[in-house]
mmCIF file of C-alpha atoms in Angstrom:
data_model
loop_
_atom_site.group_PDB
_atom_site.id
_atom_site.type_symbol
_atom_site.label_atom_id
_atom_site.label_comp_id
_atom_site.label_asym_id
_atom_site.label_seq_id
_atom_site.Cartn_x
_atom_site.Cartn_y
_atom_site.Cartn_z
ATOM 1 C CA UNK A 1 14.451 12.040 -16.409
ATOM 2 C CA UNK A 2 17.476 13.967 -15.691
ATOM 3 C CA UNK A 3 18.003 17.271 -14.001
ATOM 4 C CA UNK A 4 17.401 19.909 -16.560
ATOM 5 C CA UNK A 5 14.565 17.825 -18.119
ATOM 6 C CA UNK A 6 15.948 17.666 -21.736
ATOM 7 C CA UNK A 7 15.864 15.527 -24.337
ATOM 8 C CA UNK A 8 17.624 17.148 -27.450
ATOM 9 C CA UNK A 9 15.478 16.767 -30.770
ATOM 10 C CA UNK A 10 16.643 13.765 -32.649
ATOM 11 C CA UNK A 11 17.104 12.786 -35.604
ATOM 12 C CA UNK A 12 14.852 11.072 -38.376
ATOM 13 C CA UNK A 13 17.200 8.617 -39.758
ATOM 14 C CA UNK A 14 15.652 7.696 -43.101
ATOM 15 C CA UNK A 15 16.635 8.948 -46.364
ATOM 16 C CA UNK A 16 14.528 11.097 -46.992
ATOM 17 C CA UNK A 17 15.129 13.550 -43.364
ATOM 18 C CA UNK A 18 18.018 12.834 -43.429
ATOM 19 C CA UNK A 19 18.457 15.017 -47.020
ATOM 20 C CA UNK A 20 15.868 17.216 -46.140
ATOM 21 C CA UNK A 21 17.073 21.371 -46.324
ATOM 22 C CA UNK A 22 16.907 22.547 -42.798
ATOM 23 C CA UNK A 23 14.531 25.623 -43.986
ATOM 24 C CA UNK A 24 12.030 23.144 -45.561
ATOM 25 C CA UNK A 25 12.067 20.442 -41.545
ATOM 26 C CA UNK A 26 12.026 23.772 -39.963
ATOM 27 C CA UNK A 27 8.705 25.627 -42.276
ATOM 28 C CA UNK A 28 7.256 22.640 -41.538
ATOM 29 C CA UNK A 29 7.652 21.782 -38.399
ATOM 30 C CA UNK A 30 6.027 26.093 -37.862
ATOM 31 C CA UNK A 31 3.366 24.472 -39.393
ATOM 32 C CA UNK A 32 2.750 21.694 -37.457
ATOM 33 C CA UNK A 33 3.074 23.617 -33.911
ATOM 34 C CA UNK A 34 1.271 26.927 -35.592
ATOM 35 C CA UNK A 35 -1.787 24.474 -36.512
ATOM 36 C CA UNK A 36 -1.748 22.604 -33.379
ATOM 37 C CA UNK A 37 -1.734 26.127 -31.731
ATOM 38 C CA UNK A 38 -4.512 28.218 -33.739
ATOM 39 C CA UNK A 39 -7.096 24.712 -33.432
ATOM 40 C CA UNK A 40 -6.330 23.425 -29.997
ATOM 41 C CA UNK A 41 -9.386 23.625 -29.192
ATOM 42 C CA UNK A 42 -11.690 22.327 -31.873
ATOM 43 C CA UNK A 43 -12.632 19.041 -30.079
ATOM 44 C CA UNK A 44 -16.256 18.014 -29.139
ATOM 45 C CA UNK A 45 -16.744 16.347 -25.220
ATOM 46 C CA UNK A 46 -14.195 14.006 -25.410
ATOM 47 C CA UNK A 47 -15.300 12.887 -22.215
ATOM 48 C CA UNK A 48 -19.484 11.970 -23.216
ATOM 49 C CA UNK A 49 -18.347 11.793 -26.997
ATOM 50 C CA UNK A 50 -20.491 15.041 -27.838
ATOM 51 C CA UNK A 51 -19.103 15.770 -31.560
ATOM 52 C CA UNK A 52 -17.260 18.735 -32.247
ATOM 53 C CA UNK A 53 -19.430 20.979 -34.932
ATOM 54 C CA UNK A 54 -19.348 19.922 -38.965
ATOM 55 C CA UNK A 55 -17.097 22.940 -40.252
ATOM 56 C CA UNK A 56 -13.928 22.131 -36.854
ATOM 57 C CA UNK A 57 -14.181 18.652 -37.412
ATOM 58 C CA UNK A 58 -13.525 18.454 -40.712
ATOM 59 C CA UNK A 59 -11.024 21.027 -39.974
ATOM 60 C CA UNK A 60 -9.389 18.924 -37.758
ATOM 61 C CA UNK A 61 -9.355 15.885 -39.841
ATOM 62 C CA UNK A 62 -7.294 17.728 -42.439
ATOM 63 C CA UNK A 63 -4.900 19.324 -40.461
ATOM 64 C CA UNK A 64 -3.996 15.866 -38.957
ATOM 65 C CA UNK A 65 -3.494 13.923 -42.416
ATOM 66 C CA UNK A 66 -1.652 16.883 -43.430
ATOM 67 C CA UNK A 67 0.770 16.459 -40.329
ATOM 68 C CA UNK A 68 0.990 12.368 -40.993
ATOM 69 C CA UNK A 69 1.412 13.179 -44.584
ATOM 70 C CA UNK A 70 4.333 15.268 -43.476
ATOM 71 C CA UNK A 71 6.043 13.116 -41.000
ATOM 72 C CA UNK A 72 5.318 9.656 -43.148
ATOM 73 C CA UNK A 73 9.440 9.422 -42.790
ATOM 74 C CA UNK A 74 8.502 9.218 -38.498
ATOM 75 C CA UNK A 75 7.451 5.780 -39.152
ATOM 76 C CA UNK A 76 10.399 4.736 -40.177
ATOM 77 C CA UNK A 77 12.468 6.549 -37.487
ATOM 78 C CA UNK A 78 10.028 4.452 -34.535
ATOM 79 C CA UNK A 79 10.630 1.700 -32.753
ATOM 80 C CA UNK A 80 7.328 -0.711 -33.225
ATOM 81 C CA UNK A 81 4.829 -0.858 -29.844
ATOM 82 C CA UNK A 82 5.367 -4.579 -30.162
ATOM 83 C CA UNK A 83 8.212 -6.988 -28.915
ATOM 84 C CA UNK A 84 8.926 -10.770 -29.145
ATOM 85 C CA UNK A 85 11.547 -12.727 -27.720
ATOM 86 C CA UNK A 86 14.311 -13.316 -29.461
ATOM 87 C CA UNK A 87 15.102 -16.347 -29.276
ATOM 88 C CA UNK A 88 11.916 -18.085 -28.607
ATOM 89 C CA UNK A 89 12.463 -21.413 -31.040
ATOM 90 C CA UNK A 90 15.316 -22.548 -29.385
ATOM 91 C CA UNK A 91 13.607 -22.307 -25.801
ATOM 92 C CA UNK A 92 10.614 -23.685 -26.400
ATOM 93 C CA UNK A 93 12.509 -26.545 -29.309
ATOM 94 C CA UNK A 94 13.755 -27.032 -25.355
ATOM 95 C CA UNK A 95 10.719 -30.700 -24.268
ATOM 96 C CA UNK A 96 10.998 -29.369 -21.281
ATOM 97 C CA UNK A 97 9.230 -26.269 -22.587
ATOM 98 C CA UNK A 98 5.402 -25.657 -21.724
ATOM 99 C CA UNK A 99 5.094 -24.664 -25.752
ATOM 100 C CA UNK A 100 7.067 -27.653 -26.743
ATOM 101 C CA UNK A 101 4.157 -28.850 -28.300
ATOM 102 C CA UNK A 102 3.758 -26.151 -30.318
ATOM 103 C CA UNK A 103 7.117 -26.459 -30.926
ATOM 104 C CA UNK A 104 6.718 -29.575 -33.116
ATOM 105 C CA UNK A 105 3.479 -28.662 -34.717
ATOM 106 C CA UNK A 106 5.494 -26.259 -36.388
ATOM 107 C CA UNK A 107 8.208 -28.663 -37.233
ATOM 108 C CA UNK A 108 6.027 -30.632 -38.617
ATOM 109 C CA UNK A 109 4.562 -28.504 -40.968
ATOM 110 C CA UNK A 110 0.956 -27.945 -39.339
ATOM 111 C CA UNK A 111 1.685 -24.393 -38.328
ATOM 112 C CA UNK A 112 3.580 -21.842 -39.665
ATOM 113 C CA UNK A 113 6.220 -18.657 -37.779
ATOM 114 C CA UNK A 114 3.054 -16.383 -38.088
ATOM 115 C CA UNK A 115 0.946 -19.199 -36.139
ATOM 116 C CA UNK A 116 3.492 -20.415 -33.840
ATOM 117 C CA UNK A 117 4.239 -16.858 -32.445
ATOM 118 C CA UNK A 118 0.787 -16.373 -32.190
ATOM 119 C CA UNK A 119 0.648 -19.179 -29.782
ATOM 120 C CA UNK A 120 2.940 -17.215 -27.440
ATOM 121 C CA UNK A 121 2.126 -15.096 -24.447
ATOM 122 C CA UNK A 122 0.703 -11.832 -24.989
ATOM 123 C CA UNK A 123 0.710 -9.573 -22.715
ATOM 124 C CA UNK A 124 -0.552 -5.772 -23.827
ATOM 125 C CA UNK A 125 -0.906 -2.369 -21.769
ATOM 126 C CA UNK A 126 -3.142 0.533 -22.605
ATOM 127 C CA UNK A 127 -2.711 3.637 -20.610
ATOM 128 C CA UNK A 128 -1.435 7.418 -20.574
ATOM 129 C CA UNK A 129 2.542 9.230 -20.551
ATOM 130 C CA UNK A 130 2.646 7.042 -17.307
ATOM 131 C CA UNK A 131 3.615 4.667 -19.070
ATOM 132 C CA UNK A 132 5.276 5.572 -21.786
ATOM 133 C CA UNK A 133 9.310 7.483 -22.375
ATOM 134 C CA UNK A 134 7.132 11.143 -22.606
ATOM 135 C CA UNK A 135 8.035 13.996 -20.517
ATOM 136 C CA UNK A 136 7.766 17.617 -21.099
ATOM 137 C CA UNK A 137 10.651 19.779 -23.087
ATOM 138 C CA UNK A 138 10.902 22.006 -25.961
ATOM 139 C CA UNK A 139 8.098 22.038 -28.359
ATOM 140 C CA UNK A 140 9.762 20.039 -30.932
ATOM 141 C CA UNK A 141 11.520 17.671 -28.982
ATOM 142 C CA UNK A 142 7.448 17.186 -26.642
ATOM 143 C CA UNK A 143 5.847 16.673 -30.578
ATOM 144 C CA UNK A 144 8.849 13.981 -31.808
ATOM 145 C CA UNK A 145 8.587 11.817 -28.547
ATOM 146 C CA UNK A 146 5.148 11.737 -27.706
ATOM 147 C CA UNK A 147 4.689 10.187 -31.937
ATOM 148 C CA UNK A 148 7.242 8.165 -32.077
ATOM 149 C CA UNK A 149 8.865 7.247 -28.244
ATOM 150 C CA UNK A 150 7.706 4.120 -27.643
ATOM 151 C CA UNK A 151 9.996 1.534 -25.690
ATOM 152 C CA UNK A 152 12.402 2.697 -23.857
ATOM 153 C CA UNK A 153 9.592 2.498 -20.201
ATOM 154 C CA UNK A 154 9.045 0.447 -18.250
ATOM 155 C CA UNK A 155 6.560 -1.621 -19.301
ATOM 156 C CA UNK A 156 8.243 -2.703 -22.703
ATOM 157 C CA UNK A 157 12.082 -1.869 -22.956
ATOM 158 C CA UNK A 158 14.334 -4.826 -25.073
ATOM 159 C CA UNK A 159 18.212 -2.972 -24.035
ATOM 160 C CA UNK A 160 19.809 -5.730 -22.273
ATOM 161 C CA UNK A 161 22.308 -2.914 -21.275
ATOM 162 C CA UNK A 162 22.185 -2.636 -16.799
ATOM 163 C CA UNK A 163 21.393 1.215 -17.091
ATOM 164 C CA UNK A 164 18.523 0.503 -18.796
ATOM 165 C CA UNK A 165 14.948 0.224 -18.225
ATOM 166 C CA UNK A 166 14.866 -3.647 -16.268
ATOM 167 C CA UNK A 167 11.028 -3.372 -17.845
ATOM 168 C CA UNK A 168 7.946 -5.832 -16.741
ATOM 169 C CA UNK A 169 8.634 -6.899 -20.843
ATOM 170 C CA UNK A 170 11.925 -8.300 -20.075
ATOM 171 C CA UNK A 171 11.410 -9.841 -16.356
ATOM 172 C CA UNK A 172 8.309 -11.667 -17.965
ATOM 173 C CA UNK A 173 10.873 -13.541 -20.429
ATOM 174 C CA UNK A 174 12.708 -14.941 -17.662
ATOM 175 C CA UNK A 175 9.205 -17.336 -16.934
ATOM 176 C CA UNK A 176 8.575 -17.030 -20.410
ATOM 177 C CA UNK A 177 8.925 -16.098 -24.124
ATOM 178 C CA UNK A 178 6.442 -13.635 -24.528
ATOM 179 C CA UNK A 179 5.381 -10.833 -26.914
ATOM 180 C CA UNK A 180 4.380 -7.711 -25.905
ATOM 181 C CA UNK A 181 2.938 -4.437 -27.022
ATOM 182 C CA UNK A 182 1.519 -0.662 -26.414
ATOM 183 C CA UNK A 183 -1.460 0.980 -27.008
ATOM 184 C CA UNK A 184 -0.939 3.794 -24.751
ATOM 185 C CA UNK A 185 -0.477 6.936 -25.420
ATOM 186 C CA UNK A 186 -0.009 10.899 -24.328
ATOM 187 C CA UNK A 187 -2.428 12.864 -22.708
ATOM 188 C CA UNK A 188 -5.243 9.714 -23.283
ATOM 189 C CA UNK A 189 -8.327 9.808 -21.203
ATOM 190 C CA UNK A 190 -11.131 7.874 -19.954
ATOM 191 C CA UNK A 191 -13.508 8.754 -22.753
ATOM 192 C CA UNK A 192 -16.858 7.487 -23.114
ATOM 193 C CA UNK A 193 -16.807 4.880 -26.352
ATOM 194 C CA UNK A 194 -17.437 6.011 -29.978
ATOM 195 C CA UNK A 195 -15.615 9.612 -28.761
ATOM 196 C CA UNK A 196 -12.888 11.415 -31.247
ATOM 197 C CA UNK A 197 -9.878 12.451 -30.141
ATOM 198 C CA UNK A 198 -9.023 16.073 -30.342
ATOM 199 C CA UNK A 199 -6.893 17.785 -33.000
ATOM 200 C CA UNK A 200 -3.720 17.455 -29.984
ATOM 201 C CA UNK A 201 -3.926 14.160 -29.790
ATOM 202 C CA UNK A 202 -4.340 13.406 -34.094
ATOM 203 C CA UNK A 203 -1.272 15.276 -34.287
ATOM 204 C CA UNK A 204 0.626 12.832 -31.987
ATOM 205 C CA UNK A 205 -1.584 9.938 -32.824
ATOM 206 C CA UNK A 206 -2.592 9.155 -29.148
ATOM 207 C CA UNK A 207 -6.055 7.531 -28.154
ATOM 208 C CA UNK A 208 -8.742 7.737 -25.599
ATOM 209 C CA UNK A 209 -9.258 4.146 -23.989
ATOM 210 C CA UNK A 210 -12.227 3.540 -25.990
ATOM 211 C CA UNK A 211 -9.619 4.245 -28.893
ATOM 212 C CA UNK A 212 -6.766 1.670 -27.719
ATOM 213 C CA UNK A 213 -10.131 -0.508 -26.531
ATOM 214 C CA UNK A 214 -11.176 -0.595 -30.443
ATOM 215 C CA UNK A 215 -7.259 -1.690 -30.813
ATOM 216 C CA UNK A 216 -6.951 -4.770 -29.247
ATOM 217 C CA UNK A 217 -10.713 -5.739 -30.637
ATOM 218 C CA UNK A 218 -9.061 -5.491 -33.422
ATOM 219 C CA UNK A 219 -6.480 -7.500 -33.586
ATOM 220 C CA UNK A 220 -6.880 -11.044 -34.342
ATOM 221 C CA UNK A 221 -4.736 -12.775 -31.224
ATOM 222 C CA UNK A 222 -6.955 -11.748 -28.151
ATOM 223 C CA UNK A 223 -3.877 -10.832 -25.425
ATOM 224 C CA UNK A 224 -4.184 -13.530 -22.855
ATOM 225 C CA UNK A 225 -2.756 -10.514 -19.968
ATOM 226 C CA UNK A 226 -4.242 -6.544 -20.784
ATOM 227 C CA UNK A 227 -2.743 -4.113 -17.967
ATOM 228 C CA UNK A 228 -4.211 -0.579 -18.047
ATOM 229 C CA UNK A 229 -3.159 2.470 -16.292
ATOM 230 C CA UNK A 230 -5.263 5.382 -16.974
ATOM 231 C CA UNK A 231 -6.848 8.254 -15.779
ATOM 232 C CA UNK A 232 -4.410 10.741 -14.302
ATOM 233 C CA UNK A 233 -5.711 13.114 -18.068
ATOM 234 C CA UNK A 234 -9.304 13.065 -15.890
ATOM 235 C CA UNK A 235 -7.369 15.168 -13.537
ATOM 236 C CA UNK A 236 -7.881 18.119 -14.474
ATOM 237 C CA UNK A 237 -10.882 19.654 -12.975
ATOM 238 C CA UNK A 238 -10.539 22.775 -13.520
ATOM 239 C CA UNK A 239 -10.888 23.271 -17.116
ATOM 240 C CA UNK A 240 -13.957 24.596 -18.084
ATOM 241 C CA UNK A 241 -15.134 26.209 -14.719
ATOM 242 C CA UNK A 242 -15.708 29.882 -13.796
ATOM 243 C CA UNK A 243 -13.439 31.980 -10.844
ATOM 244 C CA UNK A 244 -16.690 31.216 -9.218
ATOM 245 C CA UNK A 245 -17.711 27.733 -9.642
ATOM 246 C CA UNK A 246 -13.478 27.059 -8.789
ATOM 247 C CA UNK A 247 -14.944 27.939 -4.880
ATOM 248 C CA UNK A 248 -17.158 24.967 -4.478
ATOM 249 C CA UNK A 249 -15.884 21.825 -7.038
ATOM 250 C CA UNK A 250 -17.721 19.183 -4.711
ATOM 251 C CA UNK A 251 -20.477 18.377 -6.924
ATOM 252 C CA UNK A 252 -17.563 18.449 -10.208
ATOM 253 C CA UNK A 253 -15.765 15.875 -8.476
ATOM 254 C CA UNK A 254 -18.233 13.663 -7.518
ATOM 255 C CA UNK A 255 -19.307 14.498 -11.225
ATOM 256 C CA UNK A 256 -16.191 13.881 -13.072
ATOM 257 C CA UNK A 257 -15.617 10.248 -10.333
ATOM 258 C CA UNK A 258 -18.506 9.069 -12.354
ATOM 259 C CA UNK A 259 -18.501 10.103 -15.433
ATOM 260 C CA UNK A 260 -14.603 7.668 -15.012
ATOM 261 C CA UNK A 261 -16.248 5.241 -13.381
ATOM 262 C CA UNK A 262 -19.248 4.693 -16.451
ATOM 263 C CA UNK A 263 -16.799 5.686 -19.011
ATOM 264 C CA UNK A 264 -14.120 3.219 -18.140
ATOM 265 C CA UNK A 265 -16.435 0.175 -17.300
ATOM 266 C CA UNK A 266 -17.715 0.182 -21.065
ATOM 267 C CA UNK A 267 -14.847 -0.101 -22.537
ATOM 268 C CA UNK A 268 -13.873 -2.364 -19.261
ATOM 269 C CA UNK A 269 -17.226 -4.282 -20.664
ATOM 270 C CA UNK A 270 -16.013 -4.541 -24.441
ATOM 271 C CA UNK A 271 -12.712 -6.352 -23.625
ATOM 272 C CA UNK A 272 -14.685 -8.594 -21.383
ATOM 273 C CA UNK A 273 -17.469 -10.029 -24.249
ATOM 274 C CA UNK A 274 -14.180 -10.570 -25.994
ATOM 275 C CA UNK A 275 -12.312 -12.129 -23.267
ATOM 276 C CA UNK A 276 -15.576 -14.253 -23.559
ATOM 277 C CA UNK A 277 -15.442 -15.696 -26.461
ATOM 278 C CA UNK A 278 -11.631 -16.905 -26.226
ATOM 279 C CA UNK A 279 -10.763 -20.214 -25.959
ATOM 280 C CA UNK A 280 -7.567 -19.192 -23.473
ATOM 281 C CA UNK A 281 -7.624 -17.671 -19.805
ATOM 282 C CA UNK A 282 -7.230 -13.601 -19.552
ATOM 283 C CA UNK A 283 -6.568 -11.482 -17.121
ATOM 284 C CA UNK A 284 -7.206 -8.053 -16.956
ATOM 285 C CA UNK A 285 -5.588 -5.559 -14.283
ATOM 286 C CA UNK A 286 -6.974 -2.290 -13.489
ATOM 287 C CA UNK A 287 -4.529 -0.208 -12.259
ATOM 288 C CA UNK A 288 -5.195 2.167 -9.395
ATOM 289 C CA UNK A 289 -4.168 6.061 -10.632
ATOM 290 C CA UNK A 290 -0.601 7.371 -9.191
ATOM 291 C CA UNK A 291 -0.039 8.681 -5.555
ATOM 292 C CA UNK A 292 -1.286 11.803 -6.532
ATOM 293 C CA UNK A 293 0.402 13.812 -2.945
ATOM 294 C CA UNK A 294 3.556 12.114 -3.845
ATOM 295 C CA UNK A 295 3.647 13.242 -6.898
ATOM 296 C CA UNK A 296 2.839 17.276 -6.015
ATOM 297 C CA UNK A 297 6.019 16.750 -3.184
ATOM 298 C CA UNK A 298 8.132 15.932 -6.257
ATOM 299 C CA UNK A 299 6.946 18.982 -7.805
ATOM 300 C CA UNK A 300 7.279 21.272 -5.125
ATOM 301 C CA UNK A 301 11.140 19.209 -4.822
ATOM 302 C CA UNK A 302 12.232 20.469 -8.759
ATOM 303 C CA UNK A 303 10.324 23.995 -8.244
ATOM 304 C CA UNK A 304 12.833 24.896 -5.927
ATOM 305 C CA UNK A 305 15.583 23.502 -7.008
ATOM 306 C CA UNK A 306 14.235 25.434 -10.169
ATOM 307 C CA UNK A 307 13.452 28.369 -8.767
ATOM 308 C CA UNK A 308 17.369 28.490 -7.745
ATOM 309 C CA UNK A 309 18.855 27.581 -11.334
ATOM 310 C CA UNK A 310 16.313 28.100 -13.645
ATOM 311 C CA UNK A 311 18.724 25.551 -16.340
ATOM 312 C CA UNK A 312 16.967 22.400 -13.935
ATOM 313 C CA UNK A 313 13.774 21.701 -14.818
ATOM 314 C CA UNK A 314 14.214 24.643 -17.653
ATOM 315 C CA UNK A 315 9.862 23.563 -18.679
ATOM 316 C CA UNK A 316 9.169 23.185 -15.330
ATOM 317 C CA UNK A 317 6.368 25.392 -16.200
ATOM 318 C CA UNK A 318 4.782 23.552 -19.110
ATOM 319 C CA UNK A 319 2.841 21.217 -17.330
ATOM 320 C CA UNK A 320 0.387 23.441 -15.688
ATOM 321 C CA UNK A 321 0.212 25.651 -18.233
ATOM 322 C CA UNK A 322 -2.239 22.951 -21.039
ATOM 323 C CA UNK A 323 -2.865 20.777 -17.040
ATOM 324 C CA UNK A 324 -4.171 23.728 -15.178
ATOM 325 C CA UNK A 325 -4.575 21.902 -12.162
ATOM 326 C CA UNK A 326 -1.392 21.104 -11.468
ATOM 327 C CA UNK A 327 -1.219 25.539 -10.278
ATOM 328 C CA UNK A 328 -1.945 25.252 -6.161
ATOM 329 C CA UNK A 329 -4.645 26.691 -5.622
ATOM 330 C CA UNK A 330 -6.085 23.478 -7.574
ATOM 331 C CA UNK A 331 -3.838 20.726 -6.291
ATOM 332 C CA UNK A 332 -4.984 20.039 -2.421
ATOM 333 C CA UNK A 333 -8.989 18.754 -4.516
ATOM 334 C CA UNK A 334 -6.626 16.768 -7.966
ATOM 335 C CA UNK A 335 -5.691 14.787 -4.918
ATOM 336 C CA UNK A 336 -8.441 14.577 -3.208
ATOM 337 C CA UNK A 337 -10.213 13.656 -7.604
ATOM 338 C CA UNK A 338 -7.431 10.276 -7.684
ATOM 339 C CA UNK A 339 -8.657 9.406 -4.493
ATOM 340 C CA UNK A 340 -12.624 8.813 -5.871
ATOM 341 C CA UNK A 341 -11.168 7.950 -9.339
ATOM 342 C CA UNK A 342 -9.651 5.491 -7.210
ATOM 343 C CA UNK A 343 -12.880 4.093 -4.942
ATOM 344 C CA UNK A 344 -14.586 3.382 -7.658
ATOM 345 C CA UNK A 345 -12.106 2.115 -10.137
ATOM 346 C CA UNK A 346 -12.051 -0.315 -7.513
ATOM 347 C CA UNK A 347 -15.901 -1.012 -6.349
ATOM 348 C CA UNK A 348 -16.101 -1.080 -10.383
ATOM 349 C CA UNK A 349 -13.587 -4.403 -10.655
ATOM 350 C CA UNK A 350 -15.754 -5.534 -7.859
ATOM 351 C CA UNK A 351 -18.980 -5.684 -9.672
ATOM 352 C CA UNK A 352 -16.814 -7.081 -13.285
ATOM 353 C CA UNK A 353 -15.685 -9.620 -10.777
ATOM 354 C CA UNK A 354 -18.950 -11.150 -9.591
ATOM 355 C CA UNK A 355 -20.333 -10.612 -13.092
ATOM 356 C CA UNK A 356 -17.812 -13.382 -14.255
ATOM 357 C CA UNK A 357 -18.408 -16.267 -11.374
ATOM 358 C CA UNK A 358 -19.962 -17.860 -14.898
ATOM 359 C CA UNK A 359 -17.157 -16.968 -16.792
ATOM 360 C CA UNK A 360 -14.572 -18.907 -15.095
ATOM 361 C CA UNK A 361 -11.525 -18.452 -17.936
ATOM 362 C CA UNK A 362 -12.077 -14.504 -17.743
ATOM 363 C CA UNK A 363 -10.670 -12.341 -14.522
ATOM 364 C CA UNK A 364 -10.540 -9.375 -13.702
ATOM 365 C CA UNK A 365 -8.489 -7.506 -10.928
ATOM 366 C CA UNK A 366 -7.738 -4.621 -9.050
ATOM 367 C CA UNK A 367 -4.201 -3.107 -8.172
ATOM 368 C CA UNK A 368 -2.545 -0.436 -6.383
ATOM 369 C CA UNK A 369 0.588 -1.369 -6.698
ATOM 370 C CA UNK A 370 1.052 1.720 -8.737
ATOM 371 C CA UNK A 371 -0.626 4.133 -6.524
ATOM 372 C CA UNK A 372 2.408 3.720 -3.624
ATOM 373 C CA UNK A 373 5.233 4.293 -5.962
ATOM 374 C CA UNK A 374 7.238 6.883 -4.165
ATOM 375 C CA UNK A 375 6.893 9.502 -6.802
ATOM 376 C CA UNK A 376 8.614 12.361 -4.767
ATOM 377 C CA UNK A 377 12.120 11.618 -5.859
ATOM 378 C CA UNK A 378 13.873 13.213 -7.761
ATOM 379 C CA UNK A 379 16.113 11.697 -10.346
#
């Protein structure tokens, strides 16, 4: 993100969108945002799976379907959340390639191009906005980015220019041709299986962890490596609490951490059960949450710059408006909650590893690599 924290609202590239009168575009956006504001709290409990009242649920479905119909063209303007090594056929045609036998099968006509691609290593990323190219800016820009911004992030970036991100996908390509797919979404929660996304997530086509897991499970080709970095949106511990309850949050913090571990475990078990049935090794890496202390240090630096020059980070206060725990009185307990969640995730993975002692082709690992990133640096 640059110092201004802005990204111009990108015009859709489809012919329909280009020819659409500006007044119609503005009307469509106004309708969308009005619906999202009026129905902002139409939700069940995403964390426990309790459904909203039927009339509200129907309203959510109608609104979400209307928005998807209005913005059908963004699918044309969006890069797909999947990338395949462009020259993989040339690389595996080398007799020294571990995939050379698969190439021979293809050349003999025993398998088609699609089946050959399925035999390449597959990597998947599940997560929230920290795994995407997403940040707060103007409302229209944030909406568009949340719906359409795939790639251009640390996991999946295909731009070979020196100034672009040297992504995990590009690093893996040095060793082998690979297929990488994003299943992440802005605002995603570690939620209960069977829970339904609230209206905000429906509008931006974002899914909580159970929804992302279901998309992985519905694929014919199950990934060889699944990386998961999610749980940051569960840190908004003050949501729904009274002033009195906010003064004594210890029980609330423990309850959230326990619920995250329970919900996370249930989603992981679904992946593990599928992995056990696969005829290839599967590794699942659970990343600990980001270092919240460092992140908050970065926010304080940005706030100072914004106070001195309001043109810098003009949308600085947008985050706290939708995520109240970012307010200074609540930051210390947000850091504490992140530490409790990470401790729970580490213990969860240890328990799952013990259960997998007889399934040697399936591994689950906990990593604190991303928790060590210094988020206090301002770009």
